[in-house]
């Protein structure tokens, strides 16, 4: 498994949520609520995206998507997409089934019925204690020989969250042009806008140390 996957699993869920929330706001994806879950997103304006859902009990659902990813299915291949969610608890899957599409979350459609499920090349979930790769996705990878981390674009889609590394400070956000931050502020006022977002979610995170 990739070092990014190990870093995510080593990061406390509270810190994962904090980073997801900050990145969501920095990239003009206002945090929303889906049923009882908090929802955060990111996209690179080129088709790749990340979607998070966090429940109060510590469980979470993470989707990654790339239109050219090896694990991406066709827009009308509902059964194939549904299969990638195999073994994810039903109450988590309900958060992405028959929901409106958005910039960060397209839908795969079951043509005869019109039912939809969010388009994802990667499906991951946290049971409250540890992150897991959906068994349906792993089964597909076993049959096809596709690497789940590469085929899902997991590494690319999570790079912006810097798991395993110091999270960006407000100053670093303003200076960072690699990830295409879109700060909603007048020129010269970007730092104050970013500081306000960070203040709402706490201090910049650090990689967890031993015993964290």
mmCIF file of C-alpha atoms in Angstrom:
data_model
loop_
_atom_site.group_PDB
_atom_site.id
_atom_site.type_symbol
_atom_site.label_atom_id
_atom_site.label_comp_id
_atom_site.label_asym_id
_atom_site.label_seq_id
_atom_site.Cartn_x
_atom_site.Cartn_y
_atom_site.Cartn_z
ATOM 1 C CA UNK A 1 0.000 0.000 0.000
ATOM 2 C CA UNK A 2 1.088 3.571 -0.632
ATOM 3 C CA UNK A 3 2.665 5.793 2.026
ATOM 4 C CA UNK A 4 -0.226 8.251 1.628
ATOM 5 C CA UNK A 5 -2.644 5.482 2.635
ATOM 6 C CA UNK A 6 -0.561 4.650 5.707
ATOM 7 C CA UNK A 7 -0.368 8.353 6.611
ATOM 8 C CA UNK A 8 -4.143 8.736 6.344
ATOM 9 C CA UNK A 9 -4.678 5.713 8.585
ATOM 10 C CA UNK A 10 -2.229 7.145 11.145
ATOM 11 C CA UNK A 11 -4.002 10.515 11.301
ATOM 12 C CA UNK A 12 -6.712 10.917 13.969
ATOM 13 C CA UNK A 13 -10.153 11.221 12.378
ATOM 14 C CA UNK A 14 -10.640 14.626 13.991
ATOM 15 C CA UNK A 15 -7.552 15.918 12.174
ATOM 16 C CA UNK A 16 -8.638 14.283 8.910
ATOM 17 C CA UNK A 17 -11.961 16.116 9.175
ATOM 18 C CA UNK A 18 -10.217 19.422 9.973
ATOM 19 C CA UNK A 19 -7.999 19.240 6.908
ATOM 20 C CA UNK A 20 -10.921 18.204 4.713
ATOM 21 C CA UNK A 21 -12.972 21.143 5.979
ATOM 22 C CA UNK A 22 -10.220 23.732 5.436
ATOM 23 C CA UNK A 23 -9.395 22.518 1.925
ATOM 24 C CA UNK A 24 -13.099 22.456 1.063
ATOM 25 C CA UNK A 25 -13.506 26.109 1.989
ATOM 26 C CA UNK A 26 -10.261 27.167 0.333
ATOM 27 C CA UNK A 27 -11.433 25.731 -2.984
ATOM 28 C CA UNK A 28 -14.985 27.123 -2.989
ATOM 29 C CA UNK A 29 -16.783 23.968 -1.901
ATOM 30 C CA UNK A 30 -18.936 25.216 0.983
ATOM 31 C CA UNK A 31 -19.311 22.519 3.649
ATOM 32 C CA UNK A 32 -22.768 20.967 3.552
ATOM 33 C CA UNK A 33 -24.809 18.397 5.438
ATOM 34 C CA UNK A 34 -26.189 15.214 3.884
ATOM 35 C CA UNK A 35 -28.619 13.611 6.296
ATOM 36 C CA UNK A 36 -26.539 13.453 9.496
ATOM 37 C CA UNK A 37 -23.150 13.652 7.769
ATOM 38 C CA UNK A 38 -20.842 16.609 7.199
ATOM 39 C CA UNK A 39 -19.717 16.784 3.580
ATOM 40 C CA UNK A 40 -16.494 18.361 2.268
ATOM 41 C CA UNK A 41 -14.980 18.363 -1.216
ATOM 42 C CA UNK A 42 -12.067 19.331 -3.416
ATOM 43 C CA UNK A 43 -11.504 19.370 -7.164
ATOM 44 C CA UNK A 44 -8.663 20.493 -9.396
ATOM 45 C CA UNK A 45 -10.810 22.103 -12.129
ATOM 46 C CA UNK A 46 -9.586 19.329 -14.422
ATOM 47 C CA UNK A 47 -11.969 16.511 -13.521
ATOM 48 C CA UNK A 48 -10.217 14.958 -10.519
ATOM 49 C CA UNK A 49 -12.008 15.315 -7.198
ATOM 50 C CA UNK A 50 -12.245 14.156 -3.599
ATOM 51 C CA UNK A 51 -15.435 13.849 -1.548
ATOM 52 C CA UNK A 52 -15.675 13.265 2.212
ATOM 53 C CA UNK A 53 -18.591 12.459 4.504
ATOM 54 C CA UNK A 54 -18.082 12.444 8.289
ATOM 55 C CA UNK A 55 -20.559 11.097 10.848
ATOM 56 C CA UNK A 56 -20.668 12.081 14.507
ATOM 57 C CA UNK A 57 -19.838 8.504 15.571
ATOM 58 C CA UNK A 58 -16.389 8.739 13.950
ATOM 59 C CA UNK A 59 -17.220 6.855 10.763
ATOM 60 C CA UNK A 60 -16.517 8.396 7.392
ATOM 61 C CA UNK A 61 -16.778 7.793 3.654
ATOM 62 C CA UNK A 62 -14.107 8.973 1.213
ATOM 63 C CA UNK A 63 -14.463 8.983 -2.577
ATOM 64 C CA UNK A 64 -11.777 9.829 -5.113
ATOM 65 C CA UNK A 65 -12.468 10.333 -8.790
ATOM 66 C CA UNK A 66 -10.541 10.774 -12.005
ATOM 67 C CA UNK A 67 -12.295 10.562 -15.391
ATOM 68 C CA UNK A 68 -9.320 8.739 -16.922
ATOM 69 C CA UNK A 69 -8.604 6.576 -13.868
ATOM 70 C CA UNK A 70 -8.292 2.831 -14.458
ATOM 71 C CA UNK A 71 -11.113 2.241 -11.969
ATOM 72 C CA UNK A 72 -13.488 4.807 -13.471
ATOM 73 C CA UNK A 73 -16.625 3.293 -15.023
ATOM 74 C CA UNK A 74 -18.934 4.712 -17.683
ATOM 75 C CA UNK A 75 -21.638 7.194 -16.709
ATOM 76 C CA UNK A 76 -24.319 4.562 -17.393
ATOM 77 C CA UNK A 77 -22.551 1.565 -15.798
ATOM 78 C CA UNK A 78 -24.557 1.681 -12.596
ATOM 79 C CA UNK A 79 -24.075 -1.957 -11.617
ATOM 80 C CA UNK A 80 -20.299 -1.722 -12.062
ATOM 81 C CA UNK A 81 -20.153 1.443 -9.957
ATOM 82 C CA UNK A 82 -22.417 0.027 -7.270
ATOM 83 C CA UNK A 83 -20.167 -3.044 -7.072
ATOM 84 C CA UNK A 84 -17.143 -0.912 -6.164
ATOM 85 C CA UNK A 85 -18.991 0.091 -2.971
ATOM 86 C CA UNK A 86 -19.216 -3.570 -1.914
ATOM 87 C CA UNK A 87 -19.087 -4.115 1.909
ATOM 88 C CA UNK A 88 -19.393 -0.397 2.755
ATOM 89 C CA UNK A 89 -22.156 -0.058 5.393
ATOM 90 C CA UNK A 90 -25.496 0.755 3.797
ATOM 91 C CA UNK A 91 -26.053 3.917 5.823
ATOM 92 C CA UNK A 92 -22.788 5.308 4.400
ATOM 93 C CA UNK A 93 -23.679 4.332 0.830
ATOM 94 C CA UNK A 94 -27.061 6.069 1.232
ATOM 95 C CA UNK A 95 -25.147 9.334 1.574
ATOM 96 C CA UNK A 96 -24.138 9.097 -2.096
ATOM 97 C CA UNK A 97 -27.069 7.209 -3.642
ATOM 98 C CA UNK A 98 -29.792 9.228 -5.412
ATOM 99 C CA UNK A 99 -28.133 12.521 -4.489
ATOM 100 C CA UNK A 100 -27.759 15.581 -6.736
ATOM 101 C CA UNK A 101 -24.582 15.786 -8.804
ATOM 102 C CA UNK A 102 -22.168 18.641 -8.174
ATOM 103 C CA UNK A 103 -18.862 19.975 -9.434
ATOM 104 C CA UNK A 104 -16.993 17.492 -7.215
ATOM 105 C CA UNK A 105 -19.470 14.623 -7.426
ATOM 106 C CA UNK A 106 -20.847 13.382 -10.708
ATOM 107 C CA UNK A 107 -23.377 10.573 -10.910
ATOM 108 C CA UNK A 108 -23.563 7.191 -12.593
ATOM 109 C CA UNK A 109 -27.125 6.474 -13.728
ATOM 110 C CA UNK A 110 -29.137 3.268 -13.912
ATOM 111 C CA UNK A 111 -30.792 4.042 -17.236
ATOM 112 C CA UNK A 112 -34.018 1.988 -16.883
ATOM 113 C CA UNK A 113 -34.880 3.403 -13.443
ATOM 114 C CA UNK A 114 -33.103 6.761 -13.287
ATOM 115 C CA UNK A 115 -31.452 5.822 -9.994
ATOM 116 C CA UNK A 116 -28.017 7.314 -9.408
ATOM 117 C CA UNK A 117 -24.937 6.791 -7.288
ATOM 118 C CA UNK A 118 -21.928 9.071 -7.044
ATOM 119 C CA UNK A 119 -19.209 8.392 -9.583
ATOM 120 C CA UNK A 120 -16.042 7.186 -7.851
ATOM 121 C CA UNK A 121 -12.841 5.527 -8.983
ATOM 122 C CA UNK A 122 -11.861 5.060 -5.331
ATOM 123 C CA UNK A 123 -14.124 4.064 -2.411
ATOM 124 C CA UNK A 124 -12.733 4.111 1.142
ATOM 125 C CA UNK A 125 -14.385 4.216 4.538
ATOM 126 C CA UNK A 126 -13.535 4.557 8.200
ATOM 127 C CA UNK A 127 -15.272 2.318 10.743
ATOM 128 C CA UNK A 128 -14.566 4.772 13.571
ATOM 129 C CA UNK A 129 -11.153 3.317 14.307
ATOM 130 C CA UNK A 130 -9.431 2.582 11.008
ATOM 131 C CA UNK A 131 -9.715 3.345 7.313
ATOM 132 C CA UNK A 132 -10.548 0.534 4.907
ATOM 133 C CA UNK A 133 -10.587 0.078 1.141
ATOM 134 C CA UNK A 134 -14.034 -1.073 0.012
ATOM 135 C CA UNK A 135 -14.019 -4.823 -0.554
ATOM 136 C CA UNK A 136 -15.898 -4.349 -3.811
ATOM 137 C CA UNK A 137 -13.065 -2.226 -5.145
ATOM 138 C CA UNK A 138 -10.442 -4.732 -3.939
ATOM 139 C CA UNK A 139 -12.347 -7.612 -5.534
ATOM 140 C CA UNK A 140 -12.394 -5.769 -8.857
ATOM 141 C CA UNK A 141 -8.659 -5.075 -8.574
ATOM 142 C CA UNK A 142 -7.963 -8.748 -7.811
ATOM 143 C CA UNK A 143 -9.821 -9.760 -10.984
ATOM 144 C CA UNK A 144 -8.226 -7.159 -13.244
ATOM 145 C CA UNK A 145 -4.745 -6.744 -11.782
ATOM 146 C CA UNK A 146 -5.264 -3.009 -11.235
ATOM 147 C CA UNK A 147 -3.413 -1.471 -8.295
ATOM 148 C CA UNK A 148 -6.125 0.074 -6.049
ATOM 149 C CA UNK A 149 -4.072 3.119 -5.090
ATOM 150 C CA UNK A 150 -2.978 3.898 -8.643
ATOM 151 C CA UNK A 151 -6.239 2.938 -10.324
ATOM 152 C CA UNK A 152 -8.285 5.118 -7.958
ATOM 153 C CA UNK A 153 -5.993 8.184 -8.259
ATOM 154 C CA UNK A 154 -5.880 8.073 -4.462
ATOM 155 C CA UNK A 155 -2.415 9.627 -4.135
ATOM 156 C CA UNK A 156 -3.123 12.521 -6.494
ATOM 157 C CA UNK A 157 -6.526 13.270 -4.988
ATOM 158 C CA UNK A 158 -5.201 13.303 -1.413
ATOM 159 C CA UNK A 159 -1.925 15.149 -2.018
ATOM 160 C CA UNK A 160 -3.520 18.480 -1.191
ATOM 161 C CA UNK A 161 -4.279 17.313 2.379
ATOM 162 C CA UNK A 162 -0.604 16.587 3.152
ATOM 163 C CA UNK A 163 -1.224 13.532 5.315
ATOM 164 C CA UNK A 164 1.989 12.505 7.058
ATOM 165 C CA UNK A 165 3.361 16.031 6.686
ATOM 166 C CA UNK A 166 2.865 19.350 8.424
ATOM 167 C CA UNK A 167 -0.385 20.818 7.224
ATOM 168 C CA UNK A 168 -0.113 24.148 5.446
ATOM 169 C CA UNK A 169 -0.129 27.288 7.551
ATOM 170 C CA UNK A 170 -2.160 30.304 6.396
ATOM 171 C CA UNK A 171 1.056 31.890 5.095
ATOM 172 C CA UNK A 172 1.919 28.760 3.122
ATOM 173 C CA UNK A 173 -1.566 28.642 1.580
ATOM 174 C CA UNK A 174 -1.227 32.139 0.204
ATOM 175 C CA UNK A 175 2.241 31.381 -1.157
ATOM 176 C CA UNK A 176 1.303 27.976 -2.609
ATOM 177 C CA UNK A 177 0.506 28.031 -6.316
ATOM 178 C CA UNK A 178 0.908 24.287 -6.898
ATOM 179 C CA UNK A 179 -2.577 23.307 -5.774
ATOM 180 C CA UNK A 180 -4.556 26.156 -7.286
ATOM 181 C CA UNK A 181 -6.125 27.606 -4.164
ATOM 182 C CA UNK A 182 -9.009 29.940 -4.943
ATOM 183 C CA UNK A 183 -9.151 32.474 -2.143
ATOM 184 C CA UNK A 184 -12.266 34.651 -2.146
ATOM 185 C CA UNK A 185 -10.644 37.931 -1.120
ATOM 186 C CA UNK A 186 -9.530 41.212 -2.610
ATOM 187 C CA UNK A 187 -5.937 41.309 -3.793
ATOM 188 C CA UNK A 188 -3.694 41.844 -0.796
ATOM 189 C CA UNK A 189 -6.296 40.505 1.659
ATOM 190 C CA UNK A 190 -5.756 36.799 0.955
ATOM 191 C CA UNK A 191 -3.822 36.101 4.153
ATOM 192 C CA UNK A 192 -6.538 37.507 6.388
ATOM 193 C CA UNK A 193 -9.165 35.422 4.582
ATOM 194 C CA UNK A 194 -7.152 32.227 4.996
ATOM 195 C CA UNK A 195 -6.353 32.991 8.638
ATOM 196 C CA UNK A 196 -10.086 33.303 9.296
ATOM 197 C CA UNK A 197 -10.720 29.849 7.819
ATOM 198 C CA UNK A 198 -7.914 28.297 9.863
ATOM 199 C CA UNK A 199 -9.181 29.992 13.020
ATOM 200 C CA UNK A 200 -12.561 28.324 12.583
ATOM 201 C CA UNK A 201 -10.995 24.879 12.505
ATOM 202 C CA UNK A 202 -8.070 25.202 14.914
ATOM 203 C CA UNK A 203 -4.289 25.400 14.573
ATOM 204 C CA UNK A 204 -2.331 23.850 11.722
ATOM 205 C CA UNK A 205 -2.004 20.111 12.164
ATOM 206 C CA UNK A 206 1.149 18.098 12.595
ATOM 207 C CA UNK A 207 1.800 14.481 11.714
ATOM 208 C CA UNK A 208 0.773 12.290 14.658
ATOM 209 C CA UNK A 209 3.642 11.190 16.882
ATOM 210 C CA UNK A 210 4.072 7.866 18.645
ATOM 211 C CA UNK A 211 0.927 6.914 20.515
ATOM 212 C CA UNK A 212 -1.219 9.555 18.820
#
